[in-house]
Coordinates of N, CA, C and O in Angstrom, one line a residue:
X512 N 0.8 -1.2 0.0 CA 0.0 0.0 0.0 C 0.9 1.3 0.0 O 0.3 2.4 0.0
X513 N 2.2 1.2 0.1 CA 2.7 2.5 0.4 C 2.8 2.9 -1.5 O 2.3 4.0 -1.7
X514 N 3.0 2.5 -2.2 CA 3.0 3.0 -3.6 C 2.2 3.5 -4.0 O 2.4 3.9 -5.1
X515 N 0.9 3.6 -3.4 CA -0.3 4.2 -3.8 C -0.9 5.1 -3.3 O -1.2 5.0 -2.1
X516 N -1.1 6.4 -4.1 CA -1.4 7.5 -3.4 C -3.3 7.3 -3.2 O -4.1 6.7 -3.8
X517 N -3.1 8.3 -1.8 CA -4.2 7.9 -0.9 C -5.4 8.5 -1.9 O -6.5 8.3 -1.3
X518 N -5.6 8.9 -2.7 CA -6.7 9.4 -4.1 C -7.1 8.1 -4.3 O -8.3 7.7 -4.0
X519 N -6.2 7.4 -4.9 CA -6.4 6.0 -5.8 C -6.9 5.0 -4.4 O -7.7 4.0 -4.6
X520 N -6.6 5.3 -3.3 CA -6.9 4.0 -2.3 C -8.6 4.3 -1.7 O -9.6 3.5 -1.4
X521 N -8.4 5.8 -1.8 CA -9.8 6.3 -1.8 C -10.3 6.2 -2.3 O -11.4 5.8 -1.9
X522 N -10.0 6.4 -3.9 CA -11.1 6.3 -5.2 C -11.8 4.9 -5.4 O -13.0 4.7 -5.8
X523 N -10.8 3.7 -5.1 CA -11.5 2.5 -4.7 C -12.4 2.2 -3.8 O -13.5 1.8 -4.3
X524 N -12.2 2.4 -2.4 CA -13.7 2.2 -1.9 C -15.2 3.2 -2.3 O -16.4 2.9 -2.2
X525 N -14.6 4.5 -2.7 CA -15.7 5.4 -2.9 C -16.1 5.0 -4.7 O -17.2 5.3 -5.1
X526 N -15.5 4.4 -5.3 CA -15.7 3.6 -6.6 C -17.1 2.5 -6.2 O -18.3 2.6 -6.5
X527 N -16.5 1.5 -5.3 CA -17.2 0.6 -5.0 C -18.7 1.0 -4.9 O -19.7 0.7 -5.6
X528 N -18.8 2.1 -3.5 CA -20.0 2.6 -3.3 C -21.0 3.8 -4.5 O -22.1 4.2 -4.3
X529 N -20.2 4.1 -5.4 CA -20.9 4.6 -6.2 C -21.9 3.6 -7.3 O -23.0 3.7 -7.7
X530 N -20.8 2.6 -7.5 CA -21.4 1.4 -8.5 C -22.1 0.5 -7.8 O -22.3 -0.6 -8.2
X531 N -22.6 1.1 -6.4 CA -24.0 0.1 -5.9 C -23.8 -0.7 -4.4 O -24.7 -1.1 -3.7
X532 N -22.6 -0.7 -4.3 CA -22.2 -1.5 -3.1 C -23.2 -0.3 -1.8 O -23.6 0.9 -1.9
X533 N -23.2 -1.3 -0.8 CA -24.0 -0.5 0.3 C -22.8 0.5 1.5 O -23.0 1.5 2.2
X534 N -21.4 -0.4 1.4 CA -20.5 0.3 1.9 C -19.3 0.1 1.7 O -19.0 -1.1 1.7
X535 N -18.4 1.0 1.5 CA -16.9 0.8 1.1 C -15.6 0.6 2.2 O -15.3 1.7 2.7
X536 N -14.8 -0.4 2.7 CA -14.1 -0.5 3.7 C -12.9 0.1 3.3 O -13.0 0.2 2.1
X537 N -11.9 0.5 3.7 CA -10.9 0.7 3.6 C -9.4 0.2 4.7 O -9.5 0.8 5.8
X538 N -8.5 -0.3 4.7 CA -8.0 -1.3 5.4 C -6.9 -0.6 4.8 O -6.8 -0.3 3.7
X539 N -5.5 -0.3 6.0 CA -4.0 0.4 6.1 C -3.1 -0.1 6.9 O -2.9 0.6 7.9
X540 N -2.4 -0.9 6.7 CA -1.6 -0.7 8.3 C -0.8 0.7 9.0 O -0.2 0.6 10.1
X541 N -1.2 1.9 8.2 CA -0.3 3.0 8.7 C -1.6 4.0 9.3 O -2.4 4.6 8.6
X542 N -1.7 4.1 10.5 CA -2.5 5.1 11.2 C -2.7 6.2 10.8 O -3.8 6.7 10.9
X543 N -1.6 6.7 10.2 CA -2.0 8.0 9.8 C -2.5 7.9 7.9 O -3.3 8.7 7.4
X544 N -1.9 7.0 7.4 CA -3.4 6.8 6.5 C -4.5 6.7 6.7 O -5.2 7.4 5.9
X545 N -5.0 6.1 7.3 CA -6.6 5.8 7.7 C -6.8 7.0 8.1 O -7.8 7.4 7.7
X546 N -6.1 8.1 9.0 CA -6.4 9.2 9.8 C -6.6 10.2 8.1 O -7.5 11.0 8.0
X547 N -5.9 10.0 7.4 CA -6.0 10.9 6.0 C -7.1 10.7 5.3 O -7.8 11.6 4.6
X548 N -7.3 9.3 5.4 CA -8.4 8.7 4.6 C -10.1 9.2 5.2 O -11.0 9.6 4.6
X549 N -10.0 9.1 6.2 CA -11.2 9.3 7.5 C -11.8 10.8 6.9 O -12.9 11.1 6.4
X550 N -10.8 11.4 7.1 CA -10.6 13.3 6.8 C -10.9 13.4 5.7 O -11.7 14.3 5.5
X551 N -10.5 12.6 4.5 CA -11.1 13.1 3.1 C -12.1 12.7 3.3 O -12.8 13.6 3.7
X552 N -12.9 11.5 3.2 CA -14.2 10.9 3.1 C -15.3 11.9 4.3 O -16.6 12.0 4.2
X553 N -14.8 12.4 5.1 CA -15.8 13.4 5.2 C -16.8 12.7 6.3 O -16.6 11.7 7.0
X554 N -18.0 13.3 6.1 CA -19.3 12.5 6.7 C -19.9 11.4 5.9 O -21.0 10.8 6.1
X555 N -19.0 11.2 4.8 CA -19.9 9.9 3.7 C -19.9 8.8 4.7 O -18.8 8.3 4.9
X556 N -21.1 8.3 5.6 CA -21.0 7.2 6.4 C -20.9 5.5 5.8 O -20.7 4.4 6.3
X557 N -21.2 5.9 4.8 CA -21.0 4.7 3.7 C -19.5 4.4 3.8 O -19.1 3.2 3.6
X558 N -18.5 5.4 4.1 CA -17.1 4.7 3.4 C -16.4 4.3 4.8 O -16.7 5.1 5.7
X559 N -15.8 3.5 5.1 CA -15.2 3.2 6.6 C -13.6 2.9 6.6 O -13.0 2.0 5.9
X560 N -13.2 3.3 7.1 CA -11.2 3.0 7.1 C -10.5 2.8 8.5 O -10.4 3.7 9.3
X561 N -9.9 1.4 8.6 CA -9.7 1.1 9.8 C -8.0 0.5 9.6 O -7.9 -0.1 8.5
X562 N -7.1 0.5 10.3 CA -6.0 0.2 10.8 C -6.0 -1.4 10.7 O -6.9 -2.0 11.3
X563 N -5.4 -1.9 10.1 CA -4.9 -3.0 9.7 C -3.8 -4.1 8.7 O -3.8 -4.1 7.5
X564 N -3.3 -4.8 9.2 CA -2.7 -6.0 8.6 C -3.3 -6.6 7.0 O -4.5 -6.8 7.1
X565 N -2.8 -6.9 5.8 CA -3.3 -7.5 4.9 C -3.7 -9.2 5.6 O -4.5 -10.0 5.2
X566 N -2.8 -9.4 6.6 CA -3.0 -10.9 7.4 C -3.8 -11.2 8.3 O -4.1 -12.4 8.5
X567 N -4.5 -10.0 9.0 CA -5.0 -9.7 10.1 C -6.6 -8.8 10.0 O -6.8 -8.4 11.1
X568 N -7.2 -8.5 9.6 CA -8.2 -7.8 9.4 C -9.2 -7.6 10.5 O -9.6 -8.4 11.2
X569 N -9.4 -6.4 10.3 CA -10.7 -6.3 12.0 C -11.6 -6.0 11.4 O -12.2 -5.0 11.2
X570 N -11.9 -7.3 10.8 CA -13.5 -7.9 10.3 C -14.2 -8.8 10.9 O -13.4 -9.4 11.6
X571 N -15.2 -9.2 11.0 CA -15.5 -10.4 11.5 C -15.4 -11.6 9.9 O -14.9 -11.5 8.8
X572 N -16.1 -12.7 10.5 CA -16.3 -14.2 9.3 C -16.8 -13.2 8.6 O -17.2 -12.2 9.1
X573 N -16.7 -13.6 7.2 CA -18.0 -13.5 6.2 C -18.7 -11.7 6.3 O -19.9 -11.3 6.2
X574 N -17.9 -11.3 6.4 CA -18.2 -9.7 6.7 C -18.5 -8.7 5.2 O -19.1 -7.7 5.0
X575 N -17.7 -9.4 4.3 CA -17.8 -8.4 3.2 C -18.2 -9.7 1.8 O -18.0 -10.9 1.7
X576 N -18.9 -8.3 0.7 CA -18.8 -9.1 -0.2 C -18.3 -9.2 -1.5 O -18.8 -9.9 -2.4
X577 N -17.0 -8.2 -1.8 CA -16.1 -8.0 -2.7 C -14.8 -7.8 -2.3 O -14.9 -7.3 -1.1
X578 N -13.7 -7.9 -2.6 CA -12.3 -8.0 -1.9 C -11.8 -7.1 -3.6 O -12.0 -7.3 -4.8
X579 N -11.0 -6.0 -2.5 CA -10.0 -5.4 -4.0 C -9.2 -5.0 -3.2 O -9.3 -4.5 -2.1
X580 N -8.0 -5.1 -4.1 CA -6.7 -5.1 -3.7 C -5.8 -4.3 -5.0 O -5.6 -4.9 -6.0
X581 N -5.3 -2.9 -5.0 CA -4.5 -2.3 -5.8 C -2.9 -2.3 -5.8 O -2.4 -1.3 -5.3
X582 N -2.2 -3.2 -6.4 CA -0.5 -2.6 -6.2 C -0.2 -2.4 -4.9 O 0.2 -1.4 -4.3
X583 N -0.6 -3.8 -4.6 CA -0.4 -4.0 -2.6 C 0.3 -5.1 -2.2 O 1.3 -5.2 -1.5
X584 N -0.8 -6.5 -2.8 CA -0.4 -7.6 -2.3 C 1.0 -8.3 -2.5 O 1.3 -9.3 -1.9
X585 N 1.7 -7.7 -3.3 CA 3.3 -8.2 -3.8 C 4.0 -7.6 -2.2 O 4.9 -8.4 -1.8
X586 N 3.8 -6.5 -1.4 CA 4.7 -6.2 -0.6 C 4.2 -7.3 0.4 O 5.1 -7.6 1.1
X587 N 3.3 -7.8 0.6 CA 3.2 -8.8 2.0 C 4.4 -9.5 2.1 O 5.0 -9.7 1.1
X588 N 4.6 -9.8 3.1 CA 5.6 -11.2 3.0 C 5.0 -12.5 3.1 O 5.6 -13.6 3.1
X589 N 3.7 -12.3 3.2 CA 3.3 -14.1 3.5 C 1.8 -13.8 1.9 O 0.6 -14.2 2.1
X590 N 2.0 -13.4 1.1 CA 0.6 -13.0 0.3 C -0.4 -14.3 0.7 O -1.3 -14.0 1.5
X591 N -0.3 -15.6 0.4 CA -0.9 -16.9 0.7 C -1.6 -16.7 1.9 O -2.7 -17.1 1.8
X592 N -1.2 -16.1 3.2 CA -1.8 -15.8 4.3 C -3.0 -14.7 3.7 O -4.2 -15.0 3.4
X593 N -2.3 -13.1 3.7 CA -3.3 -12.8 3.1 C -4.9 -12.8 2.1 O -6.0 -12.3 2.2
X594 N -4.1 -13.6 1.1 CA -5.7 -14.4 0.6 C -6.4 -14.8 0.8 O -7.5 -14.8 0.2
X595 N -5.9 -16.0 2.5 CA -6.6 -17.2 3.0 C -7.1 -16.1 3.9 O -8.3 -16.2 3.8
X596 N -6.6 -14.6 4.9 CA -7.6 -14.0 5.1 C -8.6 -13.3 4.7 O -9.6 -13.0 5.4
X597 N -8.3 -12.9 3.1 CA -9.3 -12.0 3.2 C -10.5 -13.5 2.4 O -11.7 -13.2 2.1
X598 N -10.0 -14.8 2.3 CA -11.1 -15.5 1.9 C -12.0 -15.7 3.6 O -13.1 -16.2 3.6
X599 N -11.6 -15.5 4.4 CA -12.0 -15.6 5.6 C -13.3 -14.6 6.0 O -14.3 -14.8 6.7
X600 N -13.0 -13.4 5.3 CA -13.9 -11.8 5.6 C -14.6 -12.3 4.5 O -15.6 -11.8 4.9
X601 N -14.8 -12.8 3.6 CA -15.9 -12.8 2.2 C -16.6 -14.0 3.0 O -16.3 -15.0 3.7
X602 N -18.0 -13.1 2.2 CA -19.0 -14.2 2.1 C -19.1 -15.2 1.0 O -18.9 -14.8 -0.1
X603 N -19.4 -16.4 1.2 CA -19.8 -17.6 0.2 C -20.3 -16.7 -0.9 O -21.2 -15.8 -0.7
X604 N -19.7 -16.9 -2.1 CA -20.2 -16.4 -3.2 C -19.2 -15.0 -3.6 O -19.0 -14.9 -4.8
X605 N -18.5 -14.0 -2.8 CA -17.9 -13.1 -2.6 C -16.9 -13.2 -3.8 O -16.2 -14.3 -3.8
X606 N -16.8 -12.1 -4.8 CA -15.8 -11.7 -5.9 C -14.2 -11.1 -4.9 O -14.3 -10.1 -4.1
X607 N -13.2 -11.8 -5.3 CA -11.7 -11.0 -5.3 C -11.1 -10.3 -6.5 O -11.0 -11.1 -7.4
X608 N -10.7 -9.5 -6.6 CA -10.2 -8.8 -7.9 C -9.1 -7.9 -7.5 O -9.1 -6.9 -6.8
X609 N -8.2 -8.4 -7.9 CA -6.5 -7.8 -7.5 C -5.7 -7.5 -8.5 O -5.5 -8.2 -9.6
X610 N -5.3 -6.5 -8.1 CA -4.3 -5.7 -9.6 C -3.2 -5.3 -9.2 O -2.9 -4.5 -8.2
X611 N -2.2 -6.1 -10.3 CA -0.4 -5.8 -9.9 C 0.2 -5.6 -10.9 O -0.2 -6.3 -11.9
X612 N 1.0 -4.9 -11.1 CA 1.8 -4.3 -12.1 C 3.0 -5.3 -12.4 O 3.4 -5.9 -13.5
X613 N 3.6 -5.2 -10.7 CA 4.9 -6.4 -10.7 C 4.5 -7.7 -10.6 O 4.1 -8.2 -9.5
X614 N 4.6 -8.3 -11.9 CA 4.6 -9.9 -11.8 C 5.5 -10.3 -13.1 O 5.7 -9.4 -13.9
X615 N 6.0 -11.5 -13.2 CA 7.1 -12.2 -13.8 C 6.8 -12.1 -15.4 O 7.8 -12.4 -16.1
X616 N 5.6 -11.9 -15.8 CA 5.3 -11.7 -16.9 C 5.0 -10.5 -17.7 O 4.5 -10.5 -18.8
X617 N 5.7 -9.2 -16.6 CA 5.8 -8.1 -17.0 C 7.2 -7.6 -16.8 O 7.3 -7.0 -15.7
X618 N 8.4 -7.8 -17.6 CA 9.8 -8.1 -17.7 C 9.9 -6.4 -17.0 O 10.6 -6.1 -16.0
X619 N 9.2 -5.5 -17.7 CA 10.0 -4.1 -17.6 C 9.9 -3.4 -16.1 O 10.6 -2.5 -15.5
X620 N 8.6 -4.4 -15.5 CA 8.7 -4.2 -13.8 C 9.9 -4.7 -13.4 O 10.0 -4.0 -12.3
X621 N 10.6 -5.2 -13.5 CA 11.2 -6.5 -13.1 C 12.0 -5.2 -11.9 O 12.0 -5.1 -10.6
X622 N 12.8 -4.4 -13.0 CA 13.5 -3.1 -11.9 C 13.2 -2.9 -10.8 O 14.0 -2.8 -9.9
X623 N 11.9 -2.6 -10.5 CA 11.4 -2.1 -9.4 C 12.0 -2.9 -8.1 O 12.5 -2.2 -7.2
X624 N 11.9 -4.3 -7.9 CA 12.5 -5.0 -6.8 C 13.7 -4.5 -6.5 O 14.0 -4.8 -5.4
X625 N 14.7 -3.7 -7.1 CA 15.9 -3.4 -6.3 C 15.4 -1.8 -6.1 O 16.1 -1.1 -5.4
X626 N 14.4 -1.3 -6.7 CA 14.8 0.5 -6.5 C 13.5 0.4 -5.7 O 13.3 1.5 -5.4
X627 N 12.5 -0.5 -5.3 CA 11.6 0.2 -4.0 C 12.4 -0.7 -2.6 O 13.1 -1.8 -2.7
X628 N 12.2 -0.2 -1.9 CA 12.3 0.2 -0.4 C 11.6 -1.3 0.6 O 11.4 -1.4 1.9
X629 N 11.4 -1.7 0.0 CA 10.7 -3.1 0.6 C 10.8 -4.1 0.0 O 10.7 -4.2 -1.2
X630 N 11.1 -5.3 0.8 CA 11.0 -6.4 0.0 C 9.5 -6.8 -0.9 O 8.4 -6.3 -0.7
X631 N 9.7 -7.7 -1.7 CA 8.5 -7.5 -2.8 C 8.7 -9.2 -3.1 O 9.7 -10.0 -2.9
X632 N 7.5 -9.5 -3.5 CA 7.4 -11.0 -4.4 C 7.1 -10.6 -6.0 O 6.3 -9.8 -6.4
X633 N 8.0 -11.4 -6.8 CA 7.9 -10.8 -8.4 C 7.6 -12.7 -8.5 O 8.4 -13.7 -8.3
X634 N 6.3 -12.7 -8.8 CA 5.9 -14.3 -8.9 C 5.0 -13.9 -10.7 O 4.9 -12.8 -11.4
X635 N 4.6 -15.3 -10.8 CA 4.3 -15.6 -12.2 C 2.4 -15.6 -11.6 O 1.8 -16.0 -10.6
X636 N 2.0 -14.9 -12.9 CA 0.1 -15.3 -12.8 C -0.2 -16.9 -12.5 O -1.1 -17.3 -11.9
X637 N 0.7 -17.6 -13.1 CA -0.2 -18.5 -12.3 C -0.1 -19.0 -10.8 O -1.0 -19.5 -10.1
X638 N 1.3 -18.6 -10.6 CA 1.6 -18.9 -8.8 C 0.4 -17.9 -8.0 O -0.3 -18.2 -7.1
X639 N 0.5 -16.9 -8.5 CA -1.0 -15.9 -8.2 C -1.7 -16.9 -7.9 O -2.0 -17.3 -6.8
X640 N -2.2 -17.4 -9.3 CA -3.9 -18.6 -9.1 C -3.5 -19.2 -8.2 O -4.0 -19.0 -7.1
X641 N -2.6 -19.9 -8.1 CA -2.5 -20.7 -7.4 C -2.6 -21.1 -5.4 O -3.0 -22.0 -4.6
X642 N -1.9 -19.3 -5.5 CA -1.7 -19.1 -4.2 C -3.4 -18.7 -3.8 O -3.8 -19.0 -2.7
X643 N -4.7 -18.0 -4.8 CA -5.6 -17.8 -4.2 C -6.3 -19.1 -4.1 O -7.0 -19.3 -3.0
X644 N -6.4 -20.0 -4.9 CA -7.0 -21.2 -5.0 C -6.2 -22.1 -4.0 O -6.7 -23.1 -3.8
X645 N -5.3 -22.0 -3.3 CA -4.9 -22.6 -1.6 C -5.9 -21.9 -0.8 O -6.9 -22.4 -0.3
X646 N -5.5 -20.9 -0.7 CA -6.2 -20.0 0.3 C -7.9 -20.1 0.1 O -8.4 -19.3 0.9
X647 N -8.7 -20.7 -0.6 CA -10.0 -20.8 -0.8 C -10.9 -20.2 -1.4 O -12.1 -20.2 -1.1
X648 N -10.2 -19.2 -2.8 CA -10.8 -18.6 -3.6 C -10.8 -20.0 -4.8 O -9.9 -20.7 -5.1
X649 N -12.0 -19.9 -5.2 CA -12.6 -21.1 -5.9 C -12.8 -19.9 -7.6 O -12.9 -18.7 -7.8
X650 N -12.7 -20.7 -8.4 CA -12.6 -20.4 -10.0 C -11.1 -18.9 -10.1 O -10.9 -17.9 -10.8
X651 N -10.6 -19.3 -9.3 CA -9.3 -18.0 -9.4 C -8.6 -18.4 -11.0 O -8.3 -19.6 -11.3
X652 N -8.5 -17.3 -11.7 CA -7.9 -17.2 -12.1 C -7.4 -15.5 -12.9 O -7.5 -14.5 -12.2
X653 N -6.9 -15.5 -14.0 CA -6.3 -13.9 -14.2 C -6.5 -13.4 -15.2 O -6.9 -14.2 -16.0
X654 N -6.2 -11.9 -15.7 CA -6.3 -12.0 -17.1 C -4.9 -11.0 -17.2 O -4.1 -11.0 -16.3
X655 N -4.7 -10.3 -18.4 CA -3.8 -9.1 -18.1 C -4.7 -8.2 -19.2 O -5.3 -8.6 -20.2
X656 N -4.5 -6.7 -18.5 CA -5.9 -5.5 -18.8 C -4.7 -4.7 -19.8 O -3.6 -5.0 -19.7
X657 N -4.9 -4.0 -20.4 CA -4.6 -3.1 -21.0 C -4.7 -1.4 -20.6 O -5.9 -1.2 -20.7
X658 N -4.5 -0.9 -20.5 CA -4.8 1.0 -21.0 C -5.4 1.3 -22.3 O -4.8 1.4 -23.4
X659 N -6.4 1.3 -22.0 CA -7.2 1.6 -23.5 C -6.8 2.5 -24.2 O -7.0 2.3 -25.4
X660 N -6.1 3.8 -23.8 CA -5.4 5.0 -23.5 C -4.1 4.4 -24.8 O -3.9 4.9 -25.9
X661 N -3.6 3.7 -24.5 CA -2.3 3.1 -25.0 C -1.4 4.2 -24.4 O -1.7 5.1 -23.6
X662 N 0.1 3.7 -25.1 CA 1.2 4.4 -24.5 C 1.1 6.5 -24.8 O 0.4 7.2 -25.6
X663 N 1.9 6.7 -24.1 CA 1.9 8.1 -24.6 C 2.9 8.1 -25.2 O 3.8 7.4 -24.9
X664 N 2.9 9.3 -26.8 CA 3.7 9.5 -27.4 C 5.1 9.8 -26.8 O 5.2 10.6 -25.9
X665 N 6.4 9.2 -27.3 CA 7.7 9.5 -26.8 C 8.1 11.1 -26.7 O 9.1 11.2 -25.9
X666 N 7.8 11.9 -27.0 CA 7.6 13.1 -27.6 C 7.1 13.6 -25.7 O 7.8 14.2 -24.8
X667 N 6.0 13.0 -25.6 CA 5.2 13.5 -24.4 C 5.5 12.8 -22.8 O 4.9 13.1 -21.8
X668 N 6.9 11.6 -22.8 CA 6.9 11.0 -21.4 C 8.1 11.3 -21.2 O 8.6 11.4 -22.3
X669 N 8.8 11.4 -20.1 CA 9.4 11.6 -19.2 C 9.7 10.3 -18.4 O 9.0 9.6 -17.7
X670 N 11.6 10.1 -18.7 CA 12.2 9.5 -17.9 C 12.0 9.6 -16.0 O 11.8 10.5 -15.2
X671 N 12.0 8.0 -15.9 CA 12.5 8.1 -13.8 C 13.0 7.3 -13.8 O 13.6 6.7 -14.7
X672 N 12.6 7.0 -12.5 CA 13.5 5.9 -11.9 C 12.9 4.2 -12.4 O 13.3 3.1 -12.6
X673 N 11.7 5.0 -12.3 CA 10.8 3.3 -12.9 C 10.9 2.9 -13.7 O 10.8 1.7 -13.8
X674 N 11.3 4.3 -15.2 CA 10.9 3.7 -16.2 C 12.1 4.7 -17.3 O 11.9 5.7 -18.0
X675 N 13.7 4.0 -17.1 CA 14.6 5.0 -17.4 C 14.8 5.3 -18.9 O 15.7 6.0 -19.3
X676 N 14.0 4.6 -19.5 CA 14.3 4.7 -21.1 C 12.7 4.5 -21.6 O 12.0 3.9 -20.8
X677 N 12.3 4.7 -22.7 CA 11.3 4.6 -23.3 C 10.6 3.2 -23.7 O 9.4 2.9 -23.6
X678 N 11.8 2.3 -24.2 CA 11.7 1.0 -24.6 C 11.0 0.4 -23.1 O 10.0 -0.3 -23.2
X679 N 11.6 0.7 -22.0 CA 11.2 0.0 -21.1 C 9.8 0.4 -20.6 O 9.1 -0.5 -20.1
X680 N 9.3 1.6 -20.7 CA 7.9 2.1 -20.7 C 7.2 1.4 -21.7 O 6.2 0.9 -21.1
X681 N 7.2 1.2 -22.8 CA 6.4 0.6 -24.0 C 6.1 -1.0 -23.5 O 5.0 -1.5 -23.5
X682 N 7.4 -1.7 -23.0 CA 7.4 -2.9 -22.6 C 6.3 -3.2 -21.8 O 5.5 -4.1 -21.9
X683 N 6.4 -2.2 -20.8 CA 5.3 -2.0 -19.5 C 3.8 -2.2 -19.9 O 3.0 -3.0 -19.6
X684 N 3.5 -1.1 -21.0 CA 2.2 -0.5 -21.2 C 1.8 -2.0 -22.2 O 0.9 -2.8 -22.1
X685 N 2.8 -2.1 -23.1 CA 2.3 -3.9 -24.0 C 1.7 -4.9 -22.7 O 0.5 -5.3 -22.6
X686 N 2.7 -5.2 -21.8 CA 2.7 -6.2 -20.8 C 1.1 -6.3 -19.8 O 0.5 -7.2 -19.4
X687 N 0.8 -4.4 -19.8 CA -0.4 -4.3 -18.9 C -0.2 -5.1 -17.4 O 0.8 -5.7 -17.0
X688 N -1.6 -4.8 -17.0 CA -1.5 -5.2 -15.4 C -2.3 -6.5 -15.4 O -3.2 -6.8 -16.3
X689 N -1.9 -7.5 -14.3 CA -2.5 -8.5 -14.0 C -3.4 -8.1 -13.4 O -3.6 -7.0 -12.9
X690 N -4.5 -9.4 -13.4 CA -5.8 -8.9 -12.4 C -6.1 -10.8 -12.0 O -6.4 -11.8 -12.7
X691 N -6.0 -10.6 -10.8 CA -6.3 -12.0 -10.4 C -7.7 -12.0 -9.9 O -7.8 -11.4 -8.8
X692 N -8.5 -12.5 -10.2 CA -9.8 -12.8 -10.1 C -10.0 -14.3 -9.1 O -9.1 -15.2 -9.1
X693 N -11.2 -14.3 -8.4 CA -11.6 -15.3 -7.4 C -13.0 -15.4 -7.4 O -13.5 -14.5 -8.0
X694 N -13.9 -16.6 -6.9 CA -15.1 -16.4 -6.3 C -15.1 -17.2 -4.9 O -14.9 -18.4 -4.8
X695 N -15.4 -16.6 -3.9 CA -15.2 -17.6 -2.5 C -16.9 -18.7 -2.3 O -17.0 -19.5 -1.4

């Protein structure tokens, strides 16, 4: 979760609740995210953000009934734990839907494991399936999504640290993001 600005962590739960859900959770292990998160969301009593572990959740059984996960679950160190809990908070029938950039089948990520700040798992889509289908997500499997958008003209992007040459941006944007899909 630290790679993701609190907009996009927000815009997820407040996503959920606009497309019908009855309420949107939000889950951090950093206090003072949830404390940021709390403060944008305002009086929306629909959206809720609470302090927690991807392993550990202060949910009860069977508490929710969609699980999303953005450019997170690679930093766990135990991911397999976390699937087996959040298959623990879904209800029977409950959709998982998880989106990662870094995985083994997207070469131009591959950099990122030495230049972020945390250890990281760079696993293959199907060890993904695999690991949610241990953990008790039933029909898991993945697809990889595209940017409908396509790349931006070379003309128009800007070298960093992620992405130090162009070739390796293009790589990225072909490769797209994984999305590992579940039904509990």
């Amino acid at each position: 979760s630290r790679s993701l600005p609190l907009r996009r962590k927000l815009f997820g739960a407040r996503l959920c609740v606009e497309r019908g859900a009855g309420a949107g959770i939000g889950i951090d292990v950093s206090p003072a995210m949830v404390a940021r998160a709390r403060e944008a969301a305002g009086q929306d009593k629909r959206l809720r953000f609470e302090v927690g572990s991807m392993t550990s959740l202060p949910l009860g059984d069977e508490e929710v009934s969609r699980v999303l996960s953005v450019e997170a679950l690679y930093y766990c160190p135990e991911p397999g734990a976390a699937l087996a809990e959040w298959a623990r908070v879904a209800r029977p029938g409950a959709h998982l839907a998880v989106v990662l950039d870094l995985y083994a089948e997207n070469p131009a990520t591959h950099l990122w494991v030495d230049l972020l700040e945390v250890d990281v798992h760079l696993l293959s889509a199907q060890t993904w399936v695999d690991l949610a289908k241990e953990a008790g997500w039933a029909e898991a499997a993945y697809r990889q999504v595209h940017d409908p958008r396509g790349p931006k003209p070379e003309a128009e992007w800007t070298p960093s640290r992620y992405w130090p040459d162009y070739a390796t941006y293009l790589g990225y944007i072909r490769a797209g993001s994984l999305v590992l899909e579940g039904r509990r």
